[in-house]
mmCIF file with all atom_site columns, C-alpha atoms in Angstrom:
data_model
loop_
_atom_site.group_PDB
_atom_site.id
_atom_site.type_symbol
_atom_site.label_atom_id
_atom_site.label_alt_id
_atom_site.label_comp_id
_atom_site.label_asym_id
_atom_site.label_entity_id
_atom_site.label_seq_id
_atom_site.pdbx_PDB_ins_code
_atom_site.Cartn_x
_atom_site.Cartn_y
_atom_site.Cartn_z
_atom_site.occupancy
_atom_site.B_iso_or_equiv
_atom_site.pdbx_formal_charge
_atom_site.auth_seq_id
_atom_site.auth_comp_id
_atom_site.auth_asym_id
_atom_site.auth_atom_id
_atom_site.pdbx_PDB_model_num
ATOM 1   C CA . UNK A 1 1   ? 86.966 82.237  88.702  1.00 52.00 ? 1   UNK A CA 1
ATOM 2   C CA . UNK A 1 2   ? 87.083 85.360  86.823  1.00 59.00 ? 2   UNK A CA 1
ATOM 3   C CA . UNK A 1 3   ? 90.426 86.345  84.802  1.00 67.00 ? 3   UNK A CA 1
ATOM 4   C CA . UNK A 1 4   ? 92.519 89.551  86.623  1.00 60.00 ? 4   UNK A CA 1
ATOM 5   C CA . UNK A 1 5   ? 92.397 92.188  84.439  1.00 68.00 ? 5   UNK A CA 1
ATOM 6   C CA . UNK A 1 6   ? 95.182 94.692  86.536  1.00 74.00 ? 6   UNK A CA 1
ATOM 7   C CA . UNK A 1 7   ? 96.559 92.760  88.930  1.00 74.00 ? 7   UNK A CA 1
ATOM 8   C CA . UNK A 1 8   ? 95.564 95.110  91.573  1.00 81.00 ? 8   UNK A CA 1
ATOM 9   C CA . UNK A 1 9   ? 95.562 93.407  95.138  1.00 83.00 ? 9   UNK A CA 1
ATOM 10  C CA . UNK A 1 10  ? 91.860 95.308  95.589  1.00 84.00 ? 10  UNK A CA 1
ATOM 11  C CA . UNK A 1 11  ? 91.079 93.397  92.414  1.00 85.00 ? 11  UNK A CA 1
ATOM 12  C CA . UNK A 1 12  ? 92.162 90.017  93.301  1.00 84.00 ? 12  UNK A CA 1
ATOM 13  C CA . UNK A 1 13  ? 90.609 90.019  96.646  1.00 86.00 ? 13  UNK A CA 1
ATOM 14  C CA . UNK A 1 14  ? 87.162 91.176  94.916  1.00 85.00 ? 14  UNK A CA 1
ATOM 15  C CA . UNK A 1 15  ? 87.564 88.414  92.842  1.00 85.00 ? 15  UNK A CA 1
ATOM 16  C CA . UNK A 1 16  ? 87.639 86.083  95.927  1.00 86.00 ? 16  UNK A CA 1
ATOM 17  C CA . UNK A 1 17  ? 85.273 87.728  98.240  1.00 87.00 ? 17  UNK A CA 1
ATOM 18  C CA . UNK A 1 18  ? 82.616 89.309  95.820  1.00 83.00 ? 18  UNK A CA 1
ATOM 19  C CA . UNK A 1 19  ? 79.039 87.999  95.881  1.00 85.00 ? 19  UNK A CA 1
ATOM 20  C CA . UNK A 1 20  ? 77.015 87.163  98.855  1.00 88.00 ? 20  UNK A CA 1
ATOM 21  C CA . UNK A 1 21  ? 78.155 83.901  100.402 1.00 93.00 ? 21  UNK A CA 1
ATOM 22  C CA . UNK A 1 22  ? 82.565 83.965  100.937 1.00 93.00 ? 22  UNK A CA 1
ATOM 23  C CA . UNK A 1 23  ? 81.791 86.966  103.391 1.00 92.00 ? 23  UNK A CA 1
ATOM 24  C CA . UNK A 1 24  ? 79.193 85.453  105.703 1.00 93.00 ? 24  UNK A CA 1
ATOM 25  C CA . UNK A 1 25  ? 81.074 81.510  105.122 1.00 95.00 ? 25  UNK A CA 1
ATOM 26  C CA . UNK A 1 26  ? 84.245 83.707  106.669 1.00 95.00 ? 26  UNK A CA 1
ATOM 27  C CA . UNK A 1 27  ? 81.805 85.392  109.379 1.00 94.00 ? 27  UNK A CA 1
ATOM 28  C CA . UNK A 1 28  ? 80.552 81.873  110.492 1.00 94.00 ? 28  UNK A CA 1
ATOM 29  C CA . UNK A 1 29  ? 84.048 79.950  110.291 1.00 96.00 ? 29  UNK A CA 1
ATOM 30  C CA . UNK A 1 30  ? 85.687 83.080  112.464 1.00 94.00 ? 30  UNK A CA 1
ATOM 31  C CA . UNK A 1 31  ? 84.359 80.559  115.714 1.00 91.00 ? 31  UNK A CA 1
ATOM 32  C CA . UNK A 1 32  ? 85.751 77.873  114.665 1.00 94.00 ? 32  UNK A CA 1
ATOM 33  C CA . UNK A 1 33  ? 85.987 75.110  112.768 1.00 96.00 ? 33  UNK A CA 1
ATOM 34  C CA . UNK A 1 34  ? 82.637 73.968  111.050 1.00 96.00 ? 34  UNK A CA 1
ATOM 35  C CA . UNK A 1 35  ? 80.747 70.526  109.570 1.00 95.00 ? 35  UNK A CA 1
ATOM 36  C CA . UNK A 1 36  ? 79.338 71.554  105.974 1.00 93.00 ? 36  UNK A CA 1
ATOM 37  C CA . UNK A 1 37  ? 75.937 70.682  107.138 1.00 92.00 ? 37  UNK A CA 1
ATOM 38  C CA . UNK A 1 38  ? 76.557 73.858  110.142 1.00 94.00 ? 38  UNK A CA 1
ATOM 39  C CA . UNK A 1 39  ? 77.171 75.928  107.839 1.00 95.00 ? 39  UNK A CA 1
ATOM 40  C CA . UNK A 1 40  ? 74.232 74.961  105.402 1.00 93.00 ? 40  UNK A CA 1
ATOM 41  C CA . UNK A 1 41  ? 72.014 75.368  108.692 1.00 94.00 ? 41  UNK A CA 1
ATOM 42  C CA . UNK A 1 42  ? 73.931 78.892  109.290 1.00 92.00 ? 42  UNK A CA 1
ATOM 43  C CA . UNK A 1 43  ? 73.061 80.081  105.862 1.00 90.00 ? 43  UNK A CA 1
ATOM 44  C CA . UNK A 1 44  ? 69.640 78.247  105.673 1.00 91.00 ? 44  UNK A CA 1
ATOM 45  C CA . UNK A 1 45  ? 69.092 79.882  101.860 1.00 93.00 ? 45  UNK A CA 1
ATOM 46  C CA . UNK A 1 46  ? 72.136 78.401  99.803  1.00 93.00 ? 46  UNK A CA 1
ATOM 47  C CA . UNK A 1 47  ? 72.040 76.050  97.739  1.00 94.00 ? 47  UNK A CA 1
ATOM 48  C CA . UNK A 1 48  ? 74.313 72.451  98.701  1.00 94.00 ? 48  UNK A CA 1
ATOM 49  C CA . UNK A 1 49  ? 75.644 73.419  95.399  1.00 95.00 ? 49  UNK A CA 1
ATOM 50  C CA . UNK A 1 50  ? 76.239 76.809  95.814  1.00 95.00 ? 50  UNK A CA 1
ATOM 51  C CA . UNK A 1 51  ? 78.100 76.227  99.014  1.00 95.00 ? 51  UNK A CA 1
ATOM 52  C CA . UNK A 1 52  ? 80.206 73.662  98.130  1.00 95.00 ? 52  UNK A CA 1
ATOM 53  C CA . UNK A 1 53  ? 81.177 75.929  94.862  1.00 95.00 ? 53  UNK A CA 1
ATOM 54  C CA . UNK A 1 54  ? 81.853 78.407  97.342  1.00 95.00 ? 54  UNK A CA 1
ATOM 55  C CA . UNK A 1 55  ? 83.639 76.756  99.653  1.00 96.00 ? 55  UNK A CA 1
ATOM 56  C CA . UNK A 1 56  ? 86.004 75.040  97.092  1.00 96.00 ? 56  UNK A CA 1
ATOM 57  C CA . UNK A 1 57  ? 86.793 78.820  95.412  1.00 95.00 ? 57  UNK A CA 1
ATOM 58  C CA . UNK A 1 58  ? 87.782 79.882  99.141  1.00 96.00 ? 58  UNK A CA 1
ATOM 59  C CA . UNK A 1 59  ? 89.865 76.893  99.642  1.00 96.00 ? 59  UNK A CA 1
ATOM 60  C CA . UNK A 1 60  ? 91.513 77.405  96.498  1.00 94.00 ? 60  UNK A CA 1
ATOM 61  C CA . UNK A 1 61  ? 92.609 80.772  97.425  1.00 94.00 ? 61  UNK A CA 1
ATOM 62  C CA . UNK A 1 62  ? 93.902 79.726  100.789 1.00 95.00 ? 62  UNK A CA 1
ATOM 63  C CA . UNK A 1 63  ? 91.582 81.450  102.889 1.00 96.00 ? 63  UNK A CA 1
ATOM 64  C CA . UNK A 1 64  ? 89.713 78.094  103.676 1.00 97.00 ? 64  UNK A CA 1
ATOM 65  C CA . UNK A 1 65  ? 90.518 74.769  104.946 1.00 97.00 ? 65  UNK A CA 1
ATOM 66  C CA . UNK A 1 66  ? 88.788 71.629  104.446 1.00 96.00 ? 66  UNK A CA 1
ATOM 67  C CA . UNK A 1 67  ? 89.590 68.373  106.119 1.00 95.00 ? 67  UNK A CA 1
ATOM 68  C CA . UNK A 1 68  ? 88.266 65.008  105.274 1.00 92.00 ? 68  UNK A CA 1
ATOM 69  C CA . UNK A 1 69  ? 87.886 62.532  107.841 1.00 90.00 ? 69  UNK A CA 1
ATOM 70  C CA . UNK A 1 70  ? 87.991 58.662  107.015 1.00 89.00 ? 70  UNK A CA 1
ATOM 71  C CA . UNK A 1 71  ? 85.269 56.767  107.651 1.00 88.00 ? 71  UNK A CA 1
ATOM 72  C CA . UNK A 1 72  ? 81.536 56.364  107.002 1.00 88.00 ? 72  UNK A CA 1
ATOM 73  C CA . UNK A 1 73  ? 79.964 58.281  106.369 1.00 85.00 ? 73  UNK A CA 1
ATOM 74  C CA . UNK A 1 74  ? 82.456 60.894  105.214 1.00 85.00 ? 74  UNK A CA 1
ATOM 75  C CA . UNK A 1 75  ? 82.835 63.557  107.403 1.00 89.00 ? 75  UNK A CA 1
ATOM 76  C CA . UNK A 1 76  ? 84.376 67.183  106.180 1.00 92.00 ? 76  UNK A CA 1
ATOM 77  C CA . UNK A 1 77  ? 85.354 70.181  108.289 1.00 95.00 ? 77  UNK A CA 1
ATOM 78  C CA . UNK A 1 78  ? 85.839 73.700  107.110 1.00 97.00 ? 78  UNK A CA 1
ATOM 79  C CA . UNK A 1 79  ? 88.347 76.140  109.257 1.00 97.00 ? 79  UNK A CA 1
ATOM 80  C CA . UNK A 1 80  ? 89.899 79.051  108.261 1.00 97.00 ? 80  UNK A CA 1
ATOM 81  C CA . UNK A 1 81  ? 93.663 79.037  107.580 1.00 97.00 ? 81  UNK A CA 1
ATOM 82  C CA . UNK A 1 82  ? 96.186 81.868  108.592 1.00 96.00 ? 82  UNK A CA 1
ATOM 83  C CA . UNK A 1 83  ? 95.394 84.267  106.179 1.00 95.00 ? 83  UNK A CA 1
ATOM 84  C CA . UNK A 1 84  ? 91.643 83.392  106.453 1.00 95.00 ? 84  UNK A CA 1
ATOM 85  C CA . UNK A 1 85  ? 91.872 84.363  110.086 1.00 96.00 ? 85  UNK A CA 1
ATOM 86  C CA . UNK A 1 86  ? 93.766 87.824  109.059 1.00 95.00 ? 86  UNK A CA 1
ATOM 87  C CA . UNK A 1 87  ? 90.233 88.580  107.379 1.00 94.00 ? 87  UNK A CA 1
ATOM 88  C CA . UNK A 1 88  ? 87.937 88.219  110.571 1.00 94.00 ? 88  UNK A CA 1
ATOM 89  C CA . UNK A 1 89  ? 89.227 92.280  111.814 1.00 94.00 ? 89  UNK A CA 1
ATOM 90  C CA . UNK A 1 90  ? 88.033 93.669  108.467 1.00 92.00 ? 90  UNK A CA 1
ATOM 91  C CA . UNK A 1 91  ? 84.793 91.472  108.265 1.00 91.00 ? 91  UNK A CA 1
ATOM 92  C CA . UNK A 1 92  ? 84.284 92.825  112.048 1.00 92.00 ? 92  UNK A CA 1
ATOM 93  C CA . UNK A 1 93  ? 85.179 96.040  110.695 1.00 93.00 ? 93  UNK A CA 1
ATOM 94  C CA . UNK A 1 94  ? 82.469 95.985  108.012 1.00 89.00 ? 94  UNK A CA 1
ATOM 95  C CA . UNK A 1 95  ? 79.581 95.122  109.897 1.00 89.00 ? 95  UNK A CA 1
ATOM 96  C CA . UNK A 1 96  ? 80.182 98.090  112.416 1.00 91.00 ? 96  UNK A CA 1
ATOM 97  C CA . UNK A 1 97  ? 80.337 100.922 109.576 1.00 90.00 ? 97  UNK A CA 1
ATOM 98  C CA . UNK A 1 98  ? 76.910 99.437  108.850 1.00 88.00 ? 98  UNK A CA 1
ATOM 99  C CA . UNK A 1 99  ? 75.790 99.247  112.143 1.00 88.00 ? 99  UNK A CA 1
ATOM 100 C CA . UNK A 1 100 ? 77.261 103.119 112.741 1.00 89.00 ? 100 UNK A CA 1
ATOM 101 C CA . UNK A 1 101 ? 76.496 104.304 109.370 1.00 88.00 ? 101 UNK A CA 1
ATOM 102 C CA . UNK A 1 102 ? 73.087 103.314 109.838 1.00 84.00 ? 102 UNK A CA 1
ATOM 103 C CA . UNK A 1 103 ? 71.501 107.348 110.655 1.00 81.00 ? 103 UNK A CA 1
ATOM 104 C CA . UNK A 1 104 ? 73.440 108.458 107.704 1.00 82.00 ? 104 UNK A CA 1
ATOM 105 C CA . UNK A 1 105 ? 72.424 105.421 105.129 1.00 81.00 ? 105 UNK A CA 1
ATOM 106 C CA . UNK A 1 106 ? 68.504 105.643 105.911 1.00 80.00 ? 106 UNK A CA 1
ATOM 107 C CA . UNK A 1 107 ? 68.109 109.555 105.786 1.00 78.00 ? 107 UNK A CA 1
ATOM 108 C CA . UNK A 1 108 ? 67.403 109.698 109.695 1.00 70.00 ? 108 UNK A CA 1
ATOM 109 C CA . UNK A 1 109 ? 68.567 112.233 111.270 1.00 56.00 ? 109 UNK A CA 1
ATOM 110 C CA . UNK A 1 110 ? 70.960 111.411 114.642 1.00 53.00 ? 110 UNK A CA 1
ATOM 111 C CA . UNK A 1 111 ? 68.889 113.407 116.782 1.00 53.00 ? 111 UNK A CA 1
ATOM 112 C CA . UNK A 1 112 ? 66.299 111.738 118.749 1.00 50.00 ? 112 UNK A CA 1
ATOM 113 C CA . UNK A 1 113 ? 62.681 112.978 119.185 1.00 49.00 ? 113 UNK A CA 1
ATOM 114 C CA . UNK A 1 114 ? 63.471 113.727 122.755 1.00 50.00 ? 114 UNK A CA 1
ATOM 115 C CA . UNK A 1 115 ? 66.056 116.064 122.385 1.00 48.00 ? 115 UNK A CA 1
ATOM 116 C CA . UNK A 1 116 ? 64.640 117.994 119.240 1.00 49.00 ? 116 UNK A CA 1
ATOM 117 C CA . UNK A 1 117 ? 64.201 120.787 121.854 1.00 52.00 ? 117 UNK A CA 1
ATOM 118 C CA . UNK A 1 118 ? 67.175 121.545 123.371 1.00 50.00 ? 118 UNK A CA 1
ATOM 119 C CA . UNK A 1 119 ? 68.662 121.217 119.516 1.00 48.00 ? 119 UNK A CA 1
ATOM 120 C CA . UNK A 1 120 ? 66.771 124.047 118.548 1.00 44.00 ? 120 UNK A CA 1
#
């Protein structure tokens, strides 16, 4: 991972959460607990590689938990831990401004073709 260069808590977490997978790994694992091969089929475009990279920077922050289960074949699950879970309201919270922001974002104006009549 990158170095900090202030020390700001908005930093830090950027560090963590910045690019496209630690977001949508955290939207998936809000459910539940998760097989790697779920999430691979929940984020059909990442690489094995990718994801377990991923995975292993969340864990290593503490938002992620991975459990190994003996046996064969190996079996790991991914859940998130009690800060991880303290990130689900603001992920929620994110994908409704872009849902409700969506008018203002695209240039379309709120007012449907119906009613440009009785705006006038």
């Amino acid at each position: 991972m990158k170095d900090v260069v202030s020390r700001c808590p908005i930093e830090e977490t950027m560090l963590v959460l910045s690019g496209r997978w630690p977001t949508l790994l955290l939207y998936y694992l809000k459910d539940g607990t998760k097989r790697f091969s779920e999430l691979r089929r929940d984020n059909p475009t990442v690489s094995h590689r990718i994801l377990a990279l991923e995975l292993r920077k969340l864990e290593d922050a503490g938002i992620v938990r991975r459990t190994a289960h003996p046996g064969y074949p190996l079996r790991v699950d991914y859940d998130l831990t009690a800060p991880g879970r303290k990130l689900v309201p603001l992920i929620d919270a994110l994908g409704a401004w872009w849902v409700h922001t969506e008018d203002d974002r695209t240039g379309r104006s709120p007012i449907s073709e119906t009613n440009l009549d009785t705006a006038a």
